[in-house]
C-alpha positions as YAML, in Angstrom:
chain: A
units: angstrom
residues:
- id: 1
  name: UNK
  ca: [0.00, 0.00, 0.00]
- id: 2
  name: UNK
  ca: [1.34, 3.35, -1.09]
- id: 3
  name: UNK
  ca: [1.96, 6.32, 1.48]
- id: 4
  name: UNK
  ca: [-0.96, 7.86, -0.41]
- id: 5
  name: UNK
  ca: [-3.62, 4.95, -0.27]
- id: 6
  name: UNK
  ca: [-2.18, 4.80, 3.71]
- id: 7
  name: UNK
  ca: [-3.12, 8.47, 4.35]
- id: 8
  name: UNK
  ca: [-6.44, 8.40, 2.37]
- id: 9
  name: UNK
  ca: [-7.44, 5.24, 4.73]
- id: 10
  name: UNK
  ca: [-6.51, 7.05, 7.80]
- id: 11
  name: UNK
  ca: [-8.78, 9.98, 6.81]
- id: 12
  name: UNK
  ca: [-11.34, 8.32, 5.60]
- id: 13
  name: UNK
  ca: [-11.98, 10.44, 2.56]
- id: 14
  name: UNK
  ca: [-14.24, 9.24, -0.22]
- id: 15
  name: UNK
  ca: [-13.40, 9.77, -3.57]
- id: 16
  name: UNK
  ca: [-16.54, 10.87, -4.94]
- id: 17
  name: UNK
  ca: [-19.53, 12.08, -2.74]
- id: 18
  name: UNK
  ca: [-23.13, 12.48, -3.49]
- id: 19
  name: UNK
  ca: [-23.68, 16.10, -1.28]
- id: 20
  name: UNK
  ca: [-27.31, 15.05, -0.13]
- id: 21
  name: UNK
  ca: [-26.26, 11.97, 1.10]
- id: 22
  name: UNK
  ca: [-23.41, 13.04, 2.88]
- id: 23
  name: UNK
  ca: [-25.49, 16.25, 4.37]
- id: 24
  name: UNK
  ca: [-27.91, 13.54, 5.32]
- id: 25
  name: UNK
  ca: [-25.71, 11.57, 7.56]
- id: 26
  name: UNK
  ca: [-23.96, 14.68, 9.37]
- id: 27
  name: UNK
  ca: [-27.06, 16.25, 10.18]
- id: 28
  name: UNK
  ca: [-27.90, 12.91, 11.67]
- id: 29
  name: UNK
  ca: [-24.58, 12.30, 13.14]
- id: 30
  name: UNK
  ca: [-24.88, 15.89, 15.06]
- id: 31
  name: UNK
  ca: [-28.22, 14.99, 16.23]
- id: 32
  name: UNK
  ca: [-27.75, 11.84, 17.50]
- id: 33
  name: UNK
  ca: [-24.77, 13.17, 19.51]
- id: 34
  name: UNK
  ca: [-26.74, 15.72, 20.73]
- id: 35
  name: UNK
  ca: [-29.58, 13.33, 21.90]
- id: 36
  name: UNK
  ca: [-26.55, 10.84, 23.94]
- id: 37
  name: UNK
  ca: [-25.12, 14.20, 25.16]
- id: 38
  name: UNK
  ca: [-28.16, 15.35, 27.19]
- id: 39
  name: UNK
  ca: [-26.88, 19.01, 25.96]
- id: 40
  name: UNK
  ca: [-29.37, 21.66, 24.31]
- id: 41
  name: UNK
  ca: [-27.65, 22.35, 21.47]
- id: 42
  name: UNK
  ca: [-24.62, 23.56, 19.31]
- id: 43
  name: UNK
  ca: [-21.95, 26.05, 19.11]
- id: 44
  name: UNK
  ca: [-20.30, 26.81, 15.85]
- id: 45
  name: UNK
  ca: [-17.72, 30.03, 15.91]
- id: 46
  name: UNK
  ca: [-18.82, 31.40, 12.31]
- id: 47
  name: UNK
  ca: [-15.34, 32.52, 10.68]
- id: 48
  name: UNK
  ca: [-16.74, 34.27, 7.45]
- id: 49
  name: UNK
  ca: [-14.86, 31.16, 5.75]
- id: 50
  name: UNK
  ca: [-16.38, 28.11, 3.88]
- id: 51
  name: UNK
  ca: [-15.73, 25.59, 6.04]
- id: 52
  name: UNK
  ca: [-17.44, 27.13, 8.98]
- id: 53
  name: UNK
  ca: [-20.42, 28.11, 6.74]
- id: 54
  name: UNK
  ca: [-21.02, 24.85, 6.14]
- id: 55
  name: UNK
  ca: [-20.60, 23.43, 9.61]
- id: 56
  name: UNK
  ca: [-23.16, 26.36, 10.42]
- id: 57
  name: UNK
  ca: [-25.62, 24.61, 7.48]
- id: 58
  name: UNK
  ca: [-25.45, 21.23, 9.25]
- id: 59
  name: UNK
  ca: [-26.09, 22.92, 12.83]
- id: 60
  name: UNK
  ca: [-28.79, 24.61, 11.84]
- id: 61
  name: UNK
  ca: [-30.70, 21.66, 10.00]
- id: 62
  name: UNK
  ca: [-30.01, 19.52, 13.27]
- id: 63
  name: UNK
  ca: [-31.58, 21.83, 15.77]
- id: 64
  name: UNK
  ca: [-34.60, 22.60, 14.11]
- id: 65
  name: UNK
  ca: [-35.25, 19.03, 13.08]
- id: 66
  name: UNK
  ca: [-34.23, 17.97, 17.09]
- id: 67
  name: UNK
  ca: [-36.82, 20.69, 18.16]
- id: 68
  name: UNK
  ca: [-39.47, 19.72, 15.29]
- id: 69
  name: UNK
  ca: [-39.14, 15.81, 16.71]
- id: 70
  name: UNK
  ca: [-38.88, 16.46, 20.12]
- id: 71
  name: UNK
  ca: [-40.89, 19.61, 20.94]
- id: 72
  name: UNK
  ca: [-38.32, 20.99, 23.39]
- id: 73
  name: UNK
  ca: [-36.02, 24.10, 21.45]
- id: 74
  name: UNK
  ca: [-32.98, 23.48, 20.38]
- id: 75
  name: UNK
  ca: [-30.39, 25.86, 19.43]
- id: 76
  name: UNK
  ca: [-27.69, 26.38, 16.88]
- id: 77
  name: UNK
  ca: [-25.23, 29.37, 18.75]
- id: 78
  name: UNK
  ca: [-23.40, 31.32, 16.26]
- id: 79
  name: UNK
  ca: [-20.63, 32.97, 17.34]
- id: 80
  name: UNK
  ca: [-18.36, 35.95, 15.69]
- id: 81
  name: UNK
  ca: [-14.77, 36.47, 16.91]
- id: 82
  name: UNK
  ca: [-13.18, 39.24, 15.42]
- id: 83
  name: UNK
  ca: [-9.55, 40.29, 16.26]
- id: 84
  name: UNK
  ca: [-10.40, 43.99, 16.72]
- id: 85
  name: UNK
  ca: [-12.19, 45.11, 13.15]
- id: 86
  name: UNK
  ca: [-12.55, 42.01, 10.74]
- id: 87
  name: UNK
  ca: [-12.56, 43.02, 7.29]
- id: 88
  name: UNK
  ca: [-14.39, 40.18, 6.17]
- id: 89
  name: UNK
  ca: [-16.88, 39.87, 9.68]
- id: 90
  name: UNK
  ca: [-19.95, 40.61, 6.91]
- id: 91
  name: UNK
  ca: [-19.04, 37.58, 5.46]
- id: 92
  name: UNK
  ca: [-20.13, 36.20, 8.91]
- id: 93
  name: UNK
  ca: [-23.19, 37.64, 9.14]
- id: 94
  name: UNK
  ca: [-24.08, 36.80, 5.62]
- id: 95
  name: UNK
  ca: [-23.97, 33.09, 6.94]
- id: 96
  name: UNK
  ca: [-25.85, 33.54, 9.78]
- id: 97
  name: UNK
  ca: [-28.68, 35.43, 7.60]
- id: 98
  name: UNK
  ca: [-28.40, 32.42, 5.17]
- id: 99
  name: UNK
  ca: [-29.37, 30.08, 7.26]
- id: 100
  name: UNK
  ca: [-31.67, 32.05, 9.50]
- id: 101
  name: UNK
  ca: [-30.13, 31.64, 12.70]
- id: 102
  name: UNK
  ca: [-32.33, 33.24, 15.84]
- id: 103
  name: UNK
  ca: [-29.27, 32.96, 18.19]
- id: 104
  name: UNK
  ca: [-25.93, 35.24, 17.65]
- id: 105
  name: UNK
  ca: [-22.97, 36.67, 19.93]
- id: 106
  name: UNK
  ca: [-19.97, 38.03, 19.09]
- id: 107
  name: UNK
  ca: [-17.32, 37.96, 21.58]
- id: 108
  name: UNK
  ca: [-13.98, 40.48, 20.03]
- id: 109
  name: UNK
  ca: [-10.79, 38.71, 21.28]
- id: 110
  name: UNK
  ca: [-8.68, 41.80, 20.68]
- id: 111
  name: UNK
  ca: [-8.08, 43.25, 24.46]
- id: 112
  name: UNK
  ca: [-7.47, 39.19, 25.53]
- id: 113
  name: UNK
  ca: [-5.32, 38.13, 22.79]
- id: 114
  name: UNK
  ca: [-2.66, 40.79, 23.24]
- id: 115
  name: UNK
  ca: [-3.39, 40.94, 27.31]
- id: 116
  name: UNK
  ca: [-1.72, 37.60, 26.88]
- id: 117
  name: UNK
  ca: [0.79, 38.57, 24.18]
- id: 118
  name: UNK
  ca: [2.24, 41.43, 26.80]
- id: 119
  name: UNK
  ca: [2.69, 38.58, 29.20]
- id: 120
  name: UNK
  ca: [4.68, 35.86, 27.70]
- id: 121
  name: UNK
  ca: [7.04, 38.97, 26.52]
- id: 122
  name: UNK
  ca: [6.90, 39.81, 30.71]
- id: 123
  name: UNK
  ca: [7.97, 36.21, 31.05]
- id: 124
  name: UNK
  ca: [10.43, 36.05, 28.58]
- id: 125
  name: UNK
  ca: [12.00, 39.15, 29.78]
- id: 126
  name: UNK
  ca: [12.98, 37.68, 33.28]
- id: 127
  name: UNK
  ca: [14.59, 34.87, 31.66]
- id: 128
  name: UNK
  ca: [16.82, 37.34, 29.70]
- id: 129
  name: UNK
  ca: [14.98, 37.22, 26.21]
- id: 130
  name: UNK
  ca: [13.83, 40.48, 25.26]
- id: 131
  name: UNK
  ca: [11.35, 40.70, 21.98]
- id: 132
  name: UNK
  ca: [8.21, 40.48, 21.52]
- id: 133
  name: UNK
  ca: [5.87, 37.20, 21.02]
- id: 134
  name: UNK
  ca: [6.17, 36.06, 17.17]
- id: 135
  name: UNK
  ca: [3.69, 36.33, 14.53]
- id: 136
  name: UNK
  ca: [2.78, 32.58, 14.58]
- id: 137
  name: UNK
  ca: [2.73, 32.36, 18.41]
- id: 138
  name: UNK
  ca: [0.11, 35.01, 18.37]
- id: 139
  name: UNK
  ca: [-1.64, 33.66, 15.65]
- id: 140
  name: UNK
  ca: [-2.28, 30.39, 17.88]
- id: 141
  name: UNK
  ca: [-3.07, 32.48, 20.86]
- id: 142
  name: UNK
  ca: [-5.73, 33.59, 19.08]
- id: 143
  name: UNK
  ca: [-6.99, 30.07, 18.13]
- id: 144
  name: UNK
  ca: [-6.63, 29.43, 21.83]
- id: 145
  name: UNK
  ca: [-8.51, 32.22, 22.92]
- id: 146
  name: UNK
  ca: [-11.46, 32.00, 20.90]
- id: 147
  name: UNK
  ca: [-11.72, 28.65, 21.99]
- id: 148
  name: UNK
  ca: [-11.48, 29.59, 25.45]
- id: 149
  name: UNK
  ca: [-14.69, 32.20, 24.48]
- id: 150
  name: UNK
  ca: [-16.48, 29.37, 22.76]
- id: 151
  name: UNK
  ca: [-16.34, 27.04, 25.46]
- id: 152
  name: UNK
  ca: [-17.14, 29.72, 28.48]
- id: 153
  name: UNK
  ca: [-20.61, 30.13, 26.17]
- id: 154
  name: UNK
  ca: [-20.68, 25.98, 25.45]
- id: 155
  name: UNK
  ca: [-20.47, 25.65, 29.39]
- id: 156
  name: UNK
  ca: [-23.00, 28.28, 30.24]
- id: 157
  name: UNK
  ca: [-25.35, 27.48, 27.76]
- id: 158
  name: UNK
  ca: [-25.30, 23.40, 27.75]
- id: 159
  name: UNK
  ca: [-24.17, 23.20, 24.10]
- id: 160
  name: UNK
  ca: [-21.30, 21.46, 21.85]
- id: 161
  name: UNK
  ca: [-19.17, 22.85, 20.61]
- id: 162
  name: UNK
  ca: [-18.47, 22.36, 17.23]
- id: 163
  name: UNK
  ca: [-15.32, 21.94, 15.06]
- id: 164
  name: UNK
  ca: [-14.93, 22.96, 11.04]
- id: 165
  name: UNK
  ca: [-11.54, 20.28, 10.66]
- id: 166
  name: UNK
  ca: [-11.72, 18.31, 7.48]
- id: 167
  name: UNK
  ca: [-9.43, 16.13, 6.08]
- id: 168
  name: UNK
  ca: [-7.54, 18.81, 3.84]
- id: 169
  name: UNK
  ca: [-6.92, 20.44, 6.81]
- id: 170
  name: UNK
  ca: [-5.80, 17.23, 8.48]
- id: 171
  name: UNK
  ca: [-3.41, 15.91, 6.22]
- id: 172
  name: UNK
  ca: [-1.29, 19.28, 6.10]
- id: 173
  name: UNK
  ca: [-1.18, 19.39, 9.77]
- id: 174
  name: UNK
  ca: [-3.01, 22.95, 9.61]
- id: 175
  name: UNK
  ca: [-4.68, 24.16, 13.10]
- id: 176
  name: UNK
  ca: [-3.35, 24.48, 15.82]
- id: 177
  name: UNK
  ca: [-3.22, 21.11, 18.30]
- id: 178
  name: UNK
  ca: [-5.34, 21.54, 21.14]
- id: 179
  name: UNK
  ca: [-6.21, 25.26, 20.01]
- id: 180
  name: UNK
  ca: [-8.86, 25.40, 17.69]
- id: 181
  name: UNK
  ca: [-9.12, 21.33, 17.05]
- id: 182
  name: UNK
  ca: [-10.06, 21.03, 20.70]
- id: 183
  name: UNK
  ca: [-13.62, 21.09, 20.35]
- id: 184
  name: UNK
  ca: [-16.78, 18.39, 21.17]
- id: 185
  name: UNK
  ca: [-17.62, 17.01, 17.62]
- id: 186
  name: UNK
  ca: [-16.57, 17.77, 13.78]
- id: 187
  name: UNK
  ca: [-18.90, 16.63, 11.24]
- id: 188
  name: UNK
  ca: [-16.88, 17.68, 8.21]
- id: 189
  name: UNK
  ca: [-13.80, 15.38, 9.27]
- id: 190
  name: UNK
  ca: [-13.80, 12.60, 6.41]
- id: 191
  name: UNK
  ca: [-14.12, 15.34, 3.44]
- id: 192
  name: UNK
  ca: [-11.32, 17.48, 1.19]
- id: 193
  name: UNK
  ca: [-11.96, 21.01, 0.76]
- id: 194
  name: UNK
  ca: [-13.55, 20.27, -2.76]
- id: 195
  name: UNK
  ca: [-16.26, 17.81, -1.36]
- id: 196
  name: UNK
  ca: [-16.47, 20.77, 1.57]
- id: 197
  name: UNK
  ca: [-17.78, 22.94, -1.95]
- id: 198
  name: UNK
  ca: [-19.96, 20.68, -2.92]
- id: 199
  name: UNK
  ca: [-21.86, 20.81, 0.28]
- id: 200
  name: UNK
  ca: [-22.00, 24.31, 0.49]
- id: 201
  name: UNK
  ca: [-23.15, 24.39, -3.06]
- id: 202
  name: UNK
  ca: [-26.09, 21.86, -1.66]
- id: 203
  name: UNK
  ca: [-26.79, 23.74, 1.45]
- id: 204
  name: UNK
  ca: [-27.00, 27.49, 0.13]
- id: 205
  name: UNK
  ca: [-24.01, 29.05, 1.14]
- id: 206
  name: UNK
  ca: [-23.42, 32.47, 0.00]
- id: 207
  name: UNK
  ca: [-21.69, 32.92, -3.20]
- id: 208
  name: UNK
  ca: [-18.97, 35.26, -1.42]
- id: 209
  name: UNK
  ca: [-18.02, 33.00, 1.65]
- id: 210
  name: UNK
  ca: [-17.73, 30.34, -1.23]
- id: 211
  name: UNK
  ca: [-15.30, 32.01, -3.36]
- id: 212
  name: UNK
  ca: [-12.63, 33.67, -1.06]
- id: 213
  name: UNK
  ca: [-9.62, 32.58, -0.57]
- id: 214
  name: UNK
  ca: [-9.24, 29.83, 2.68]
- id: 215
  name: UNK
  ca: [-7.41, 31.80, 5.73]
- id: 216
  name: UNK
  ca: [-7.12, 31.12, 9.57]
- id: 217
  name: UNK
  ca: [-6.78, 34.57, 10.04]
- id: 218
  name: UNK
  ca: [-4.08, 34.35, 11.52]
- id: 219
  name: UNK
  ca: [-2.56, 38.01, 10.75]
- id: 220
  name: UNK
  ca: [-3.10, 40.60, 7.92]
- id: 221
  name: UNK
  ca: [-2.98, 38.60, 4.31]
- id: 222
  name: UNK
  ca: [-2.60, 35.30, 5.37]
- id: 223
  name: UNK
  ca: [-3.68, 32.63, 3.55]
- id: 224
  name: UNK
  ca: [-3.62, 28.92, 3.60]
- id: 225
  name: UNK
  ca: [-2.69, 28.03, 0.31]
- id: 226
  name: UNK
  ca: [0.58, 30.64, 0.46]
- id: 227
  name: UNK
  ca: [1.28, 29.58, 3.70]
- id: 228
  name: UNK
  ca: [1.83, 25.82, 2.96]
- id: 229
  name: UNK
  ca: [2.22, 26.48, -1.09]
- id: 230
  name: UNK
  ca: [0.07, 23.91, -1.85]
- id: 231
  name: UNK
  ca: [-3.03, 24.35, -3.72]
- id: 232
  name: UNK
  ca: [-6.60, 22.90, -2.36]
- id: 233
  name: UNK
  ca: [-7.43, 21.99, -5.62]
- id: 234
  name: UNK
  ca: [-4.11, 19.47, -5.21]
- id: 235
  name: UNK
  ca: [-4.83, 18.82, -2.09]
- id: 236
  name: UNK
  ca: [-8.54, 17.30, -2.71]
- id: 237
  name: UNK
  ca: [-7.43, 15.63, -5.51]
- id: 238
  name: UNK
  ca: [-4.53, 13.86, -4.09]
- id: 239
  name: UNK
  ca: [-7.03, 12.79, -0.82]
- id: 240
  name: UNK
  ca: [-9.38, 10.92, -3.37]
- id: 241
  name: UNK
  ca: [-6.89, 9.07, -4.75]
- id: 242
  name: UNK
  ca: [-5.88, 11.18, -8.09]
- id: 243
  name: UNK
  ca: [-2.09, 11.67, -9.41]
- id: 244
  name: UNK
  ca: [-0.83, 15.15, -9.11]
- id: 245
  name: UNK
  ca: [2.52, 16.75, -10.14]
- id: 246
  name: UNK
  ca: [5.34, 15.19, -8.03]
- id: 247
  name: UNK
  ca: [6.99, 18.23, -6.52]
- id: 248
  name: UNK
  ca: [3.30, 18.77, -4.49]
- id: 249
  name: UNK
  ca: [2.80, 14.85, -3.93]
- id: 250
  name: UNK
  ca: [6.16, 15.31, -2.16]
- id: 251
  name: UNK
  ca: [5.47, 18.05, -0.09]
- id: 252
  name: UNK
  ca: [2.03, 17.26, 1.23]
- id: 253
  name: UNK
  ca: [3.30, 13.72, 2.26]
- id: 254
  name: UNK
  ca: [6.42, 15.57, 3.65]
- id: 255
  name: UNK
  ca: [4.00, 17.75, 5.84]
- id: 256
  name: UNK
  ca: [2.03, 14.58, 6.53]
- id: 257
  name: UNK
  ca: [4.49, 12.68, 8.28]
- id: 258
  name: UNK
  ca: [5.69, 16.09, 10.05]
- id: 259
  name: UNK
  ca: [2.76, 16.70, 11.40]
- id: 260
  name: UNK
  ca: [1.61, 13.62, 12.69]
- id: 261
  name: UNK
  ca: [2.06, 14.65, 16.28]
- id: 262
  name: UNK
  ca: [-1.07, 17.20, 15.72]
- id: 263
  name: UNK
  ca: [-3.23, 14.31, 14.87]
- id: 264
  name: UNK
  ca: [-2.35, 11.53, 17.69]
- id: 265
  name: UNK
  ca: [-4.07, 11.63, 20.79]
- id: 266
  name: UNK
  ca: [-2.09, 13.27, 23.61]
- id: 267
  name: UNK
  ca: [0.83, 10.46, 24.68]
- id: 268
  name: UNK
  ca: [1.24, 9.25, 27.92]
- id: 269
  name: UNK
  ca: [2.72, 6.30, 30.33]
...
């Protein structure tokens, strides 16, 4: 078995989907979760991104059908986190209008995120380093923090949260371990970014979440594809099984094995 066929097994990514069956059994999935859970509902951080759009989709068609069956409510939470001003935070709105969702916070992780910045600098200081914290360590405070937001509502509230990681995400090692992959359940986990389309295609997503370019939002400008220089479009088609140029075969199975410690459970003895 090739190092491809291995990774594509250990994903568990289909190579074709049909969109309506596959919304089908994650809207079931959630709900049955939901149900063994005894909680009242979900939590999905809305991003302005695709992926998170389409979580939002599969949240939203749980809860109402959980609350149509059962006769109790159940809710779908969305919740905005900008970093200050989001450019893009309309994007975020646009999903939540898309899919009509009665329940909305926004929680800015601005004054938090750099609270916490000024104090690992404090720490680093006394031990004789004297800079400030780096671009990608702030970046995954602010995964961390916004989790920390997300789960202070999840607690409060009796809700899931829920997770947007798929299995283009997975295979690059991209998100940060325990940050913003620490969450209750993630019903998008066996697809590529492509099959993520085709849902959101399916499920009404708007037309300008669909089309912009993928980013954690990290800082200013970043992207995912520039980041790890390897295309989605590769990606997807290398997780159902398809040849692609050599160089990116390469590097994706080079980031693969690199990254394996993000997707093992935490080790112990």
């Amino acid at each position: 078995m090739s190092l491809q066929d291995e990774i594509i097994k250990q994903l568990g990514v289909k190579p074709e989907i049909d969109p309506e069956q596959e919304i089908r059994r994650r809207v079931d999935f959630l709900k049955e979760y939901v149900r063994k859970s005894g909680t009242t509902g979900l939590l999905i951080a809305i991003s302005g991104g695709i992926d998170s759009a389409v979580a939002t989709g599969l949240c939203k068609k749980a809860t109402d059908e959980l609350s149509a069956e059962t006769g109790k409510e159940y809710m779908t939470l969305g919740v905005f986190q900008p970093y200050g001003d989001q450019i893009d935070i309309a994007d975020s709105y646009a999903v939540a209008e898309a899919f009509n969702l009665k329940h909305r916070v926004e929680t800015n992780i601005q004054e938090a995120v750099d609270e916490i910045a000024i104090e690992v600098e404090h720490s680093m200081k006394s031990i004789g380093i004297s800079r400030h914290i780096s671009r990608g360590g702030k970046g995954n405070v602010k995964a961390r923090t916004r989790m920390v937001a997300q789960y202070a509502l999840a607690f409060e509230l009796n809700l899931l949260v829920v997770g947007t990681d798929h299995a283009s995400e997975a295979v690059t090692g991209f998100y940060t371990k325990w940050g913003d992959g620490a969450v209750d359940i993630t019903p998008l986990t066996s697809l590529n970014k492509r099959q993520v389309r085709q849902l959101a295609a399916a499920l009404g997503v708007p037309s300008a979440v669909v089309t912009k370019a993928p980013t954690a939002g990290l800082w200013d400008g970043q992207t995912d594809e520039n980041e790890l220089g390897i295309t989605y479009d590769d990606n997807s088609s290398y997780l159902e099984g398809k040849q692609i140029n050599d160089t990116t075969r390469e590097k994706l199975e080079k980031q693969f094995i690199k990254t394996a410690h993000k997707r093992d459970p935490i080790p112990g003895i």
